[in-house]
Structures are given as structure tokens and as C-alpha cells.
PDB file of C-alpha atoms in Angstrom:
ATOM      1  CA  MET A   1      18.110  37.359  -7.124  1.00  0.00           C
ATOM      2  CA  ALA A   2      14.233  37.299  -6.681  1.00  0.00           C
ATOM      3  CA  ARG A   3      12.515  33.850  -6.796  1.00  0.00           C
ATOM      4  CA  ARG A   4      10.391  32.891  -9.960  1.00  0.00           C
ATOM      5  CA  LEU A   5       7.237  32.028  -8.239  1.00  0.00           C
ATOM      6  CA  ARG A   6       4.298  30.186  -9.490  1.00  0.00           C
ATOM      7  CA  PHE A   7       0.914  30.717  -8.041  1.00  0.00           C
ATOM      8  CA  ASN A   8      -0.766  27.247  -7.332  1.00  0.00           C
ATOM      9  CA  GLY A   9      -3.836  28.373  -5.877  1.00  0.00           C
ATOM     10  CA  THR A  10      -5.843  29.433  -2.791  1.00  0.00           C
ATOM     11  CA  GLY A  11      -8.437  27.943  -0.537  1.00  0.00           C
ATOM     12  CA  SER A  12     -10.134  31.311  -0.204  1.00  0.00           C
ATOM     13  CA  GLY A  13     -13.009  32.077  -2.175  1.00  0.00           C
ATOM     14  CA  GLU A  14     -12.161  35.743  -2.076  1.00  0.00           C
ATOM     15  CA  GLY A  15      -8.784  35.075  -3.844  1.00  0.00           C
ATOM     16  CA  GLY A  16      -6.608  35.919  -0.779  1.00  0.00           C
ATOM     17  CA  CYS A  17      -4.863  33.855   1.893  1.00  0.00           C
ATOM     18  CA  PRO A  18      -4.198  31.261   2.611  1.00  0.00           C
ATOM     19  CA  ALA A  19      -2.468  30.433  -0.697  1.00  0.00           C
ATOM     20  CA  VAL A  20       0.272  28.201  -1.954  1.00  0.00           C
ATOM     21  CA  HIS A  21       3.213  29.267  -4.259  1.00  0.00           C
ATOM     22  CA  GLU A  22       6.033  27.178  -5.757  1.00  0.00           C
ATOM     23  CA  ASP A  23       9.577  28.198  -6.594  1.00  0.00           C
ATOM     24  CA  GLU A  24       9.869  27.162 -10.286  1.00  0.00           C
ATOM     25  CA  ASP A  25      13.869  27.046 -10.029  1.00  0.00           C
ATOM     26  CA  THR A  26      14.108  25.219  -6.845  1.00  0.00           C
ATOM     27  CA  GLY A  27      10.692  23.409  -6.249  1.00  0.00           C
ATOM     28  CA  ASP A  28      10.461  25.243  -2.793  1.00  0.00           C
ATOM     29  CA  VAL A  29       7.015  25.705  -1.552  1.00  0.00           C
ATOM     30  CA  ILE A  30       5.924  29.099  -0.179  1.00  0.00           C
ATOM     31  CA  VAL A  31       2.730  29.031   2.011  1.00  0.00           C
ATOM     32  CA  GLN A  32       1.002  32.255   3.035  1.00  0.00           C
ATOM     33  CA  GLY A  33      -1.661  32.397   5.655  1.00  0.00           C
ATOM     34  CA  PRO A  34      -2.804  34.123   9.013  1.00  0.00           C
ATOM     35  CA  ARG A  35       0.175  34.474  11.243  1.00  0.00           C
ATOM     36  CA  ILE A  36       0.286  32.524  14.517  1.00  0.00           C
ATOM     37  CA  THR A  37       1.109  35.079  17.428  1.00  0.00           C
ATOM     38  CA  ASP A  38      -0.184  33.790  20.638  1.00  0.00           C
ATOM     39  CA  PRO A  39       2.982  33.108  22.623  1.00  0.00           C
ATOM     40  CA  GLN A  40       1.477  29.655  23.975  1.00  0.00           C
ATOM     41  CA  ASP A  41       0.986  28.602  20.675  1.00  0.00           C
ATOM     42  CA  LEU A  42       4.425  29.433  19.526  1.00  0.00           C
ATOM     43  CA  ALA A  43       5.960  27.759  22.609  1.00  0.00           C
ATOM     44  CA  ARG A  44       4.445  24.392  21.638  1.00  0.00           C
ATOM     45  CA  LEU A  45       6.004  24.600  18.068  1.00  0.00           C
ATOM     46  CA  GLN A  46       9.191  22.244  17.937  1.00  0.00           C
ATOM     47  CA  HIS A  47      12.574  23.692  16.423  1.00  0.00           C
ATOM     48  CA  PHE A  48      10.892  27.177  16.041  1.00  0.00           C
ATOM     49  CA  ASP A  49      13.104  30.102  15.717  1.00  0.00           C
ATOM     50  CA  PRO A  50      11.007  33.362  16.269  1.00  0.00           C
ATOM     51  CA  GLU A  51      13.634  35.593  15.114  1.00  0.00           C
ATOM     52  CA  HIS A  52      14.013  33.993  11.653  1.00  0.00           C
ATOM     53  CA  GLU A  53      10.837  32.128  11.129  1.00  0.00           C
ATOM     54  CA  ALA A  54       6.966  32.806  11.009  1.00  0.00           C
ATOM     55  CA  ALA A  55       4.455  30.165  11.743  1.00  0.00           C
ATOM     56  CA  VAL A  56       1.058  30.510   9.722  1.00  0.00           C
ATOM     57  CA  VAL A  57      -2.238  28.553   9.764  1.00  0.00           C
ATOM     58  CA  VAL A  58      -3.256  26.733   6.547  1.00  0.00           C
ATOM     59  CA  PRO A  59      -6.341  24.692   6.234  1.00  0.00           C
ATOM     60  CA  ARG A  60      -5.417  20.995   5.248  1.00  0.00           C
ATOM     61  CA  ASN A  61      -7.464  21.195   2.097  1.00  0.00           C
ATOM     62  CA  THR A  62      -5.448  24.004   0.782  1.00  0.00           C
ATOM     63  CA  LEU A  63      -2.230  21.913   0.927  1.00  0.00           C
ATOM     64  CA  VAL A  64      -4.046  18.808  -0.562  1.00  0.00           C
ATOM     65  CA  ASP A  65      -5.414  20.888  -3.408  1.00  0.00           C
ATOM     66  CA  PHE A  66      -2.489  23.114  -4.255  1.00  0.00           C
ATOM     67  CA  GLY A  67       0.530  21.358  -2.906  1.00  0.00           C
ATOM     68  CA  PRO A  68       2.946  20.245  -5.555  1.00  0.00           C
ATOM     69  CA  ARG A  69       2.576  16.645  -6.527  1.00  0.00           C
ATOM     70  CA  ASP A  70       4.970  13.954  -7.871  1.00  0.00           C
ATOM     71  CA  ASP A  71       3.200  10.995  -9.342  1.00  0.00           C
ATOM     72  CA  THR A  72       6.431   9.280 -10.575  1.00  0.00           C
ATOM     73  CA  PRO A  73       6.618   5.671  -8.887  1.00  0.00           C
ATOM     74  CA  GLN A  74       9.892   5.139  -6.978  1.00  0.00           C
ATOM     75  CA  ALA A  75      11.528   1.847  -7.785  1.00  0.00           C
ATOM     76  CA  ILE A  76      12.832  -0.203  -4.898  1.00  0.00           C
ATOM     77  CA  GLY A  77      14.477  -3.656  -4.640  1.00  0.00           C
ATOM     78  CA  MET A  78      13.518  -6.627  -2.682  1.00  0.00           C
ATOM     79  CA  ASP A  79      15.364  -5.635   0.466  1.00  0.00           C
ATOM     80  CA  ALA A  80      13.739  -2.296   0.663  1.00  0.00           C
ATOM     81  CA  PHE A  81      10.326  -3.994  -0.172  1.00  0.00           C
ATOM     82  CA  GLY A  82      10.747  -6.268   2.796  1.00  0.00           C
ATOM     83  CA  LYS A  83      11.180  -3.377   5.255  1.00  0.00           C
ATOM     84  CA  LEU A  84       7.760  -2.089   4.343  1.00  0.00           C
ATOM     85  CA  PHE A  85       6.265  -5.118   6.479  1.00  0.00           C
ATOM     86  CA  GLU A  86       8.567  -4.273   9.395  1.00  0.00           C
ATOM     87  CA  ASN A  87       7.442  -0.541   9.680  1.00  0.00           C
ATOM     88  CA  PHE A  88       3.898  -0.028   8.667  1.00  0.00           C
ATOM     89  CA  LYS A  89       1.893   0.960  11.684  1.00  0.00           C
ATOM     90  CA  HIS A  90      -2.047  -0.293  11.207  1.00  0.00           C
ATOM     91  CA  THR A  91      -2.809  -1.932   7.985  1.00  0.00           C
ATOM     92  CA  ALA A  92      -1.327  -4.077   5.097  1.00  0.00           C
ATOM     93  CA  TRP A  93      -3.456  -5.040   2.484  1.00  0.00           C
ATOM     94  CA  ARG A  94      -2.848  -6.876  -0.785  1.00  0.00           C
ATOM     95  CA  LEU A  95      -4.527  -7.741  -4.050  1.00  0.00           C
ATOM     96  CA  GLU A  96      -3.231 -11.012  -5.818  1.00  0.00           C
ATOM     97  CA  SER A  97      -4.450 -11.208  -9.294  1.00  0.00           C
ATOM     98  CA  ARG A  98      -1.814 -13.268 -10.917  1.00  0.00           C
ATOM     99  CA  ARG A  99      -2.399 -16.748 -12.271  1.00  0.00           C
ATOM    100  CA  ARG A 100       1.385 -17.977 -11.289  1.00  0.00           C
ATOM    101  CA  TYR A 101       3.887 -17.024  -9.016  1.00  0.00           C
ATOM    102  CA  ALA A 102       7.260 -18.782  -9.596  1.00  0.00           C
ATOM    103  CA  SER A 103       8.518 -18.360  -6.210  1.00  0.00           C
ATOM    104  CA  ASP A 104       5.951 -20.878  -4.750  1.00  0.00           C
ATOM    105  CA  GLU A 105       6.964 -23.587  -7.095  1.00  0.00           C
ATOM    106  CA  LEU A 106      10.327 -23.271  -5.443  1.00  0.00           C
ATOM    107  CA  ASP A 107       8.924 -24.438  -2.044  1.00  0.00           C
ATOM    108  CA  ASP A 108       8.876 -28.004  -1.098  1.00  0.00           C
ATOM    109  CA  THR A 109       5.303 -27.409  -0.047  1.00  0.00           C
ATOM    110  CA  TYR A 110       4.390 -26.832  -3.655  1.00  0.00           C
ATOM    111  CA  ALA A 111       5.608 -30.258  -4.733  1.00  0.00           C
ATOM    112  CA  GLN A 112       3.867 -31.810  -1.638  1.00  0.00           C
ATOM    113  CA  PHE A 113       0.419 -30.142  -2.737  1.00  0.00           C
ATOM    114  CA  MET A 114       0.965 -31.283  -6.364  1.00  0.00           C
ATOM    115  CA  ARG A 115       1.417 -34.826  -5.084  1.00  0.00           C
ATOM    116  CA  GLY A 116      -1.913 -34.695  -3.151  1.00  0.00           C
ATOM    117  CA  GLU A 117      -0.249 -34.484   0.137  1.00  0.00           C
ATOM    118  CA  HIS A 118      -0.837 -32.225   2.879  1.00  0.00           C
ATOM    119  CA  PRO A 119       1.874 -29.377   2.838  1.00  0.00           C
ATOM    120  CA  ALA A 120       4.031 -29.295   5.867  1.00  0.00           C
ATOM    121  CA  TRP A 121       4.091 -25.553   6.504  1.00  0.00           C
ATOM    122  CA  ASN A 122       7.346 -23.853   7.831  1.00  0.00           C
ATOM    123  CA  MET A 123       6.211 -21.575  10.650  1.00  0.00           C
ATOM    124  CA  THR A 124       9.445 -20.346  11.750  1.00  0.00           C
ATOM    125  CA  THR A 125      10.706 -18.105   8.625  1.00  0.00           C
ATOM    126  CA  PRO A 126      11.639 -14.492   9.009  1.00  0.00           C
ATOM    127  CA  TRP A 127       8.357 -13.544   7.060  1.00  0.00           C
ATOM    128  CA  CYS A 128       6.411 -15.368   9.610  1.00  0.00           C
ATOM    129  CA  ASP A 129       8.033 -13.742  12.706  1.00  0.00           C
ATOM    130  CA  THR A 130       7.497 -10.381  11.126  1.00  0.00           C
ATOM    131  CA  ILE A 131       3.802 -10.959  10.299  1.00  0.00           C
ATOM    132  CA  ARG A 132       3.033 -12.707  13.879  1.00  0.00           C
ATOM    133  CA  ARG A 133       4.742  -9.649  15.725  1.00  0.00           C
ATOM    134  CA  GLN A 134       2.617  -7.104  13.528  1.00  0.00           C
ATOM    135  CA  VAL A 135      -0.430  -8.761  14.089  1.00  0.00           C
ATOM    136  CA  GLY A 136       0.469  -9.553  17.735  1.00  0.00           C
ATOM    137  CA  ARG A 137       0.479  -5.694  18.318  1.00  0.00           C
ATOM    138  CA  GLY A 138      -2.853  -5.132  16.712  1.00  0.00           C
ATOM    139  CA  ALA A 139      -1.907  -4.479  13.082  1.00  0.00           C
ATOM    140  CA  ARG A 140      -3.991  -6.077  10.507  1.00  0.00           C
ATOM    141  CA  VAL A 141      -2.757  -8.083   7.534  1.00  0.00           C
ATOM    142  CA  GLU A 142      -5.550  -8.810   4.743  1.00  0.00           C
ATOM    143  CA  ARG A 143      -5.429 -10.095   1.238  1.00  0.00           C
ATOM    144  CA  VAL A 144      -7.909 -10.695  -1.671  1.00  0.00           C
ATOM    145  CA  ARG A 145      -6.883 -13.499  -4.160  1.00  0.00           C
ATOM    146  CA  VAL A 146      -8.363 -13.417  -7.528  1.00  0.00           C
ATOM    147  CA  VAL A 147      -9.271 -16.944  -8.650  1.00  0.00           C
ATOM    148  CA  ASP A 148      -9.952 -18.108 -12.320  1.00  0.00           C
ATOM    149  CA  GLN A 149     -12.549 -20.606 -13.422  1.00  0.00           C
ATOM    150  CA  PRO A 150     -11.014 -23.190 -13.343  1.00  0.00           C
ATOM    151  CA  ALA A 151      -8.517 -22.179 -10.782  1.00  0.00           C
ATOM    152  CA  THR A 152      -4.726 -22.625 -11.996  1.00  0.00           C
ATOM    153  CA  ASP A 153      -2.485 -24.846 -10.194  1.00  0.00           C
ATOM    154  CA  GLY A 154      -0.824 -21.604  -8.553  1.00  0.00           C
ATOM    155  CA  GLN A 155      -4.148 -20.433  -7.454  1.00  0.00           C
ATOM    156  CA  ARG A 156      -5.248 -23.777  -5.950  1.00  0.00           C
ATOM    157  CA  TYR A 157      -1.939 -23.920  -4.123  1.00  0.00           C
ATOM    158  CA  LEU A 158      -2.508 -20.502  -2.665  1.00  0.00           C
ATOM    159  CA  LEU A 159      -5.959 -21.751  -1.440  1.00  0.00           C
ATOM    160  CA  ALA A 160      -4.207 -24.390   0.550  1.00  0.00           C
ATOM    161  CA  HIS A 161      -1.799 -21.795   1.502  1.00  0.00           C
ATOM    162  CA  THR A 162      -4.177 -19.844   3.317  1.00  0.00           C
ATOM    163  CA  GLU A 163      -3.912 -22.210   6.099  1.00  0.00           C
ATOM    164  CA  LYS A 164      -0.683 -20.959   6.902  1.00  0.00           C
ATOM    165  CA  ASN A 165      -1.713 -17.290   6.212  1.00  0.00           C
ATOM    166  CA  ALA A 166      -4.491 -17.875   8.637  1.00  0.00           C
ATOM    167  CA  ALA A 167      -2.293 -19.245  11.261  1.00  0.00           C
ATOM    168  CA  LEU A 168      -0.097 -16.093  11.316  1.00  0.00           C
ATOM    169  CA  GLY A 169      -3.144 -13.986  11.809  1.00  0.00           C
ATOM    170  CA  GLU A 170      -3.730 -12.844   8.166  1.00  0.00           C
ATOM    171  CA  ASP A 171      -7.546 -12.396   6.885  1.00  0.00           C
ATOM    172  CA  ILE A 172      -7.776 -13.941   3.458  1.00  0.00           C
ATOM    173  CA  ARG A 173     -10.585 -13.568   1.040  1.00  0.00           C
ATOM    174  CA  ASN A 174     -11.086 -14.777  -2.475  1.00  0.00           C
ATOM    175  CA  LEU A 175     -12.972 -13.199  -5.413  1.00  0.00           C
ATOM    176  CA  ARG A 176     -13.679 -14.803  -8.865  1.00  0.00           C
ATOM    177  CA  ARG A 177     -11.932 -13.284 -11.882  1.00  0.00           C
ATOM    178  CA  ASP A 178     -15.139 -12.464 -13.664  1.00  0.00           C
ATOM    179  CA  GLU A 179     -16.363 -10.645 -10.512  1.00  0.00           C
ATOM    180  CA  ALA A 180     -12.975  -8.850 -10.302  1.00  0.00           C
ATOM    181  CA  ASP A 181     -13.158  -7.773 -13.804  1.00  0.00           C
ATOM    182  CA  GLY A 182     -16.898  -6.456 -13.295  1.00  0.00           C
ATOM    183  CA  LEU A 183     -15.496  -4.247 -10.451  1.00  0.00           C
ATOM    184  CA  ALA A 184     -12.737  -2.945 -12.777  1.00  0.00           C
ATOM    185  CA  LEU A 185     -10.107  -3.854 -10.461  1.00  0.00           C
ATOM    186  CA  PRO A 186      -6.391  -3.222 -11.281  1.00  0.00           C
ATOM    187  CA  HIS A 187      -4.685  -5.911 -13.040  1.00  0.00           C
ATOM    188  CA  GLU A 188      -1.532  -5.490 -11.356  1.00  0.00           C
ATOM    189  CA  ASP A 189      -0.669  -7.054  -7.799  1.00  0.00           C
ATOM    190  CA  PHE A 190      -0.086  -4.295  -5.104  1.00  0.00           C
ATOM    191  CA  TRP A 191       0.066  -3.815  -1.516  1.00  0.00           C
ATOM    192  CA  ILE A 192      -1.279  -0.709   0.373  1.00  0.00           C
ATOM    193  CA  PHE A 193       0.425   0.275   3.779  1.00  0.00           C
ATOM    194  CA  ASP A 194      -1.589   2.432   6.336  1.00  0.00           C
ATOM    195  CA  ALA A 195      -3.728   3.701   3.251  1.00  0.00           C
ATOM    196  CA  ARG A 196      -1.013   6.011   2.425  1.00  0.00           C
ATOM    197  CA  LEU A 197       1.734   4.131   0.448  1.00  0.00           C
ATOM    198  CA  VAL A 198       1.037   1.721  -2.369  1.00  0.00           C
ATOM    199  CA  ALA A 199       3.686  -0.747  -3.526  1.00  0.00           C
ATOM    200  CA  VAL A 200       2.986  -2.050  -7.127  1.00  0.00           C
ATOM    201  CA  LEU A 201       4.794  -5.549  -7.424  1.00  0.00           C
ATOM    202  CA  LEU A 202       7.096  -5.896 -10.404  1.00  0.00           C
ATOM    203  CA  PHE A 203       7.488  -9.472 -12.075  1.00  0.00           C
ATOM    204  CA  ASP A 204       9.692 -10.441 -14.961  1.00  0.00           C
ATOM    205  CA  ASP A 205       8.517 -12.612 -17.924  1.00  0.00           C
ATOM    206  CA  ASP A 206       9.072 -15.797 -16.020  1.00  0.00           C
ATOM    207  CA  ASP A 207       6.728 -14.688 -12.984  1.00  0.00           C
ATOM    208  CA  ASN A 208       9.423 -13.950 -10.686  1.00  0.00           C
ATOM    209  CA  LEU A 209       9.008 -10.906  -8.420  1.00  0.00           C
ATOM    210  CA  THR A 210      11.833  -8.664  -8.907  1.00  0.00           C
ATOM    211  CA  GLY A 211      10.772  -5.604  -6.827  1.00  0.00           C
ATOM    212  CA  ALA A 212       8.300  -2.931  -6.396  1.00  0.00           C
ATOM    213  CA  GLU A 213       7.265   0.656  -7.484  1.00  0.00           C
ATOM    214  CA  LEU A 214       6.225   2.934  -4.439  1.00  0.00           C
ATOM    215  CA  ILE A 215       3.297   5.498  -5.047  1.00  0.00           C
ATOM    216  CA  THR A 216       2.599   8.101  -2.396  1.00  0.00           C
ATOM    217  CA  GLU A 217       0.751  10.828  -4.312  1.00  0.00           C
ATOM    218  CA  PRO A 218      -2.521  10.929  -2.402  1.00  0.00           C
ATOM    219  CA  ALA A 219      -4.772  11.147  -5.259  1.00  0.00           C
ATOM    220  CA  ILE A 220      -3.158   7.949  -7.091  1.00  0.00           C
ATOM    221  CA  VAL A 221      -3.167   6.177  -3.728  1.00  0.00           C
ATOM    222  CA  ASN A 222      -6.866   7.114  -3.036  1.00  0.00           C
ATOM    223  CA  ARG A 223      -7.814   5.061  -6.263  1.00  0.00           C
ATOM    224  CA  TYR A 224      -5.970   2.050  -4.912  1.00  0.00           C
ATOM    225  CA  VAL A 225      -7.906   2.582  -1.648  1.00  0.00           C
ATOM    226  CA  GLN A 226     -11.253   2.447  -3.431  1.00  0.00           C
ATOM    227  CA  ALA A 227     -10.334  -0.565  -5.381  1.00  0.00           C
ATOM    228  CA  ARG A 228      -9.489  -2.214  -2.159  1.00  0.00           C
ATOM    229  CA  ASP A 229     -12.697  -1.249  -0.623  1.00  0.00           C
ATOM    230  CA  ALA A 230     -14.736  -2.677  -3.525  1.00  0.00           C
ATOM    231  CA  ALA A 231     -12.720  -6.014  -3.665  1.00  0.00           C
ATOM    232  CA  TRP A 232     -12.899  -6.394   0.085  1.00  0.00           C
ATOM    233  CA  HIS A 233     -16.726  -5.854   0.078  1.00  0.00           C
ATOM    234  CA  TYR A 234     -17.281  -8.510  -2.665  1.00  0.00           C
ATOM    235  CA  ALA A 235     -14.616 -11.112  -1.762  1.00  0.00           C
ATOM    236  CA  VAL A 236     -15.601 -14.148   0.083  1.00  0.00           C
ATOM    237  CA  PRO A 237     -13.885 -15.348   3.089  1.00  0.00           C
ATOM    238  CA  TYR A 238     -11.692 -18.289   2.655  1.00  0.00           C
ATOM    239  CA  GLU A 239     -13.598 -21.013   4.543  1.00  0.00           C
ATOM    240  CA  ARG A 240     -16.687 -20.169   2.485  1.00  0.00           C
ATOM    241  CA  PHE A 241     -14.917 -19.716  -0.863  1.00  0.00           C
ATOM    242  CA  ALA A 242     -12.931 -23.039  -0.477  1.00  0.00           C
TER     243      ALA A 242
END
């Protein structure tokens, strides 16, 4: 049976190839473009079967502009979310915009802080080991924390907690709430990994972190990356902010 193909578009101003089609029944993508025929080029292709396959050249922008997109976030649990920090390659960046994080209040250091004591940070947790390992091999872990005026107890605790973050090699900056609103930053908390994957954090009504939604659609990821760049530009390094 012949495929039901939908023409997505072409990067050619003349209306020819390269072009992208999509199978309306299976979702398969059919790409047409100039055939690669040089034997040396074909020999460098991995897992290429010249009897049953053809290799074609397609400009990157053609795939970006006309490739199929899925902008539906993928929900993941806490275990899968934790794996993201073990597997990113270059950068992990977070916007912290909430006024309270229930998990912080369960830590002994929160009670110490609220009593006016210097918190005794535990530097031997699995999280600490992961961040030290990533930073040690040259990766960057960065955050911008939005702070109200006046700051909430939870935000004041995070200001103190920066001592621990910095000891692990994280770079922490802070931004006042009115400045964040002026930049039209997203109101949700999120991580960006390697500028290609966004994890929007999910919280219940009691401010408990329950999981995350992953976004990989390039156009949407790019909007979060633009928010990151604006926040990082205007945020103040912790030492000066405190």
C-alpha cells in the first residue's frame, strides 16, 4: 500500500530538494536530497548498507525548519530526574523562583539556621559527590535564585546555603523579584542541561518536589535558554548580593 505522505517543506528557494516529507500514518520521516556517491564518503558512514540504503545530503536548517516536532512534555519521577545530573556533559543551569521549598525545612541545617546558628553542612551526600565529580571534570553548575523584598525564610536559608553550593563548585547568583518580573522570566523552577533539554520542576500544593517535565523541542528549549541568558546577565553574584 502506498504511503500517505505530507510535504513538510523544503530549504530550496526553487521548490526542489532537499525536502522533508512525513508519513501521516506511521510518523516516519522521508528526506530527499543530493545523493552521496563518493566511495570514500560512503565508507565512513557507520552501519551503512549500500544495497538497501541511500545516503543524501540535507542542510541542518532544513531539518530544523521542517522536521516533525513534539512539544508535549514528558513527565518523569524523582529517580529519573536525579540521573540527569549524572549524565549531562557541559552545563546544568537552574532558575529558582519559589518562595518556599518544603524539602529544605526537613534538614537539620534549616532548624539551625532559624535558631541563628551557623548550619553544619553535610558535604558527603550522593548529591555532593555527583556535583563535585561533574565540576571536577570541567562541567559548570550554575543557578539564579529569585529573592523577594523582604526575603522569605526559605530564601534567606538558601542565601546561607550558597556557602555549601559554592564549596561544591557551583556558581550562584541572585536576582530581586521585581527585576525578574521586569525581564518576564518564567515563574516556574527549571533546569537546563547542555542547552538542549529543559526539566520543569513539579511541586504539589505543600511545596514538595514531586518530579519534572522534560522538554526537548528545540524552539521551546531556546525560549528557556533566552530566559537563562537574561537572568544570568542581570543577576548579582552571591557575595555582592548578600
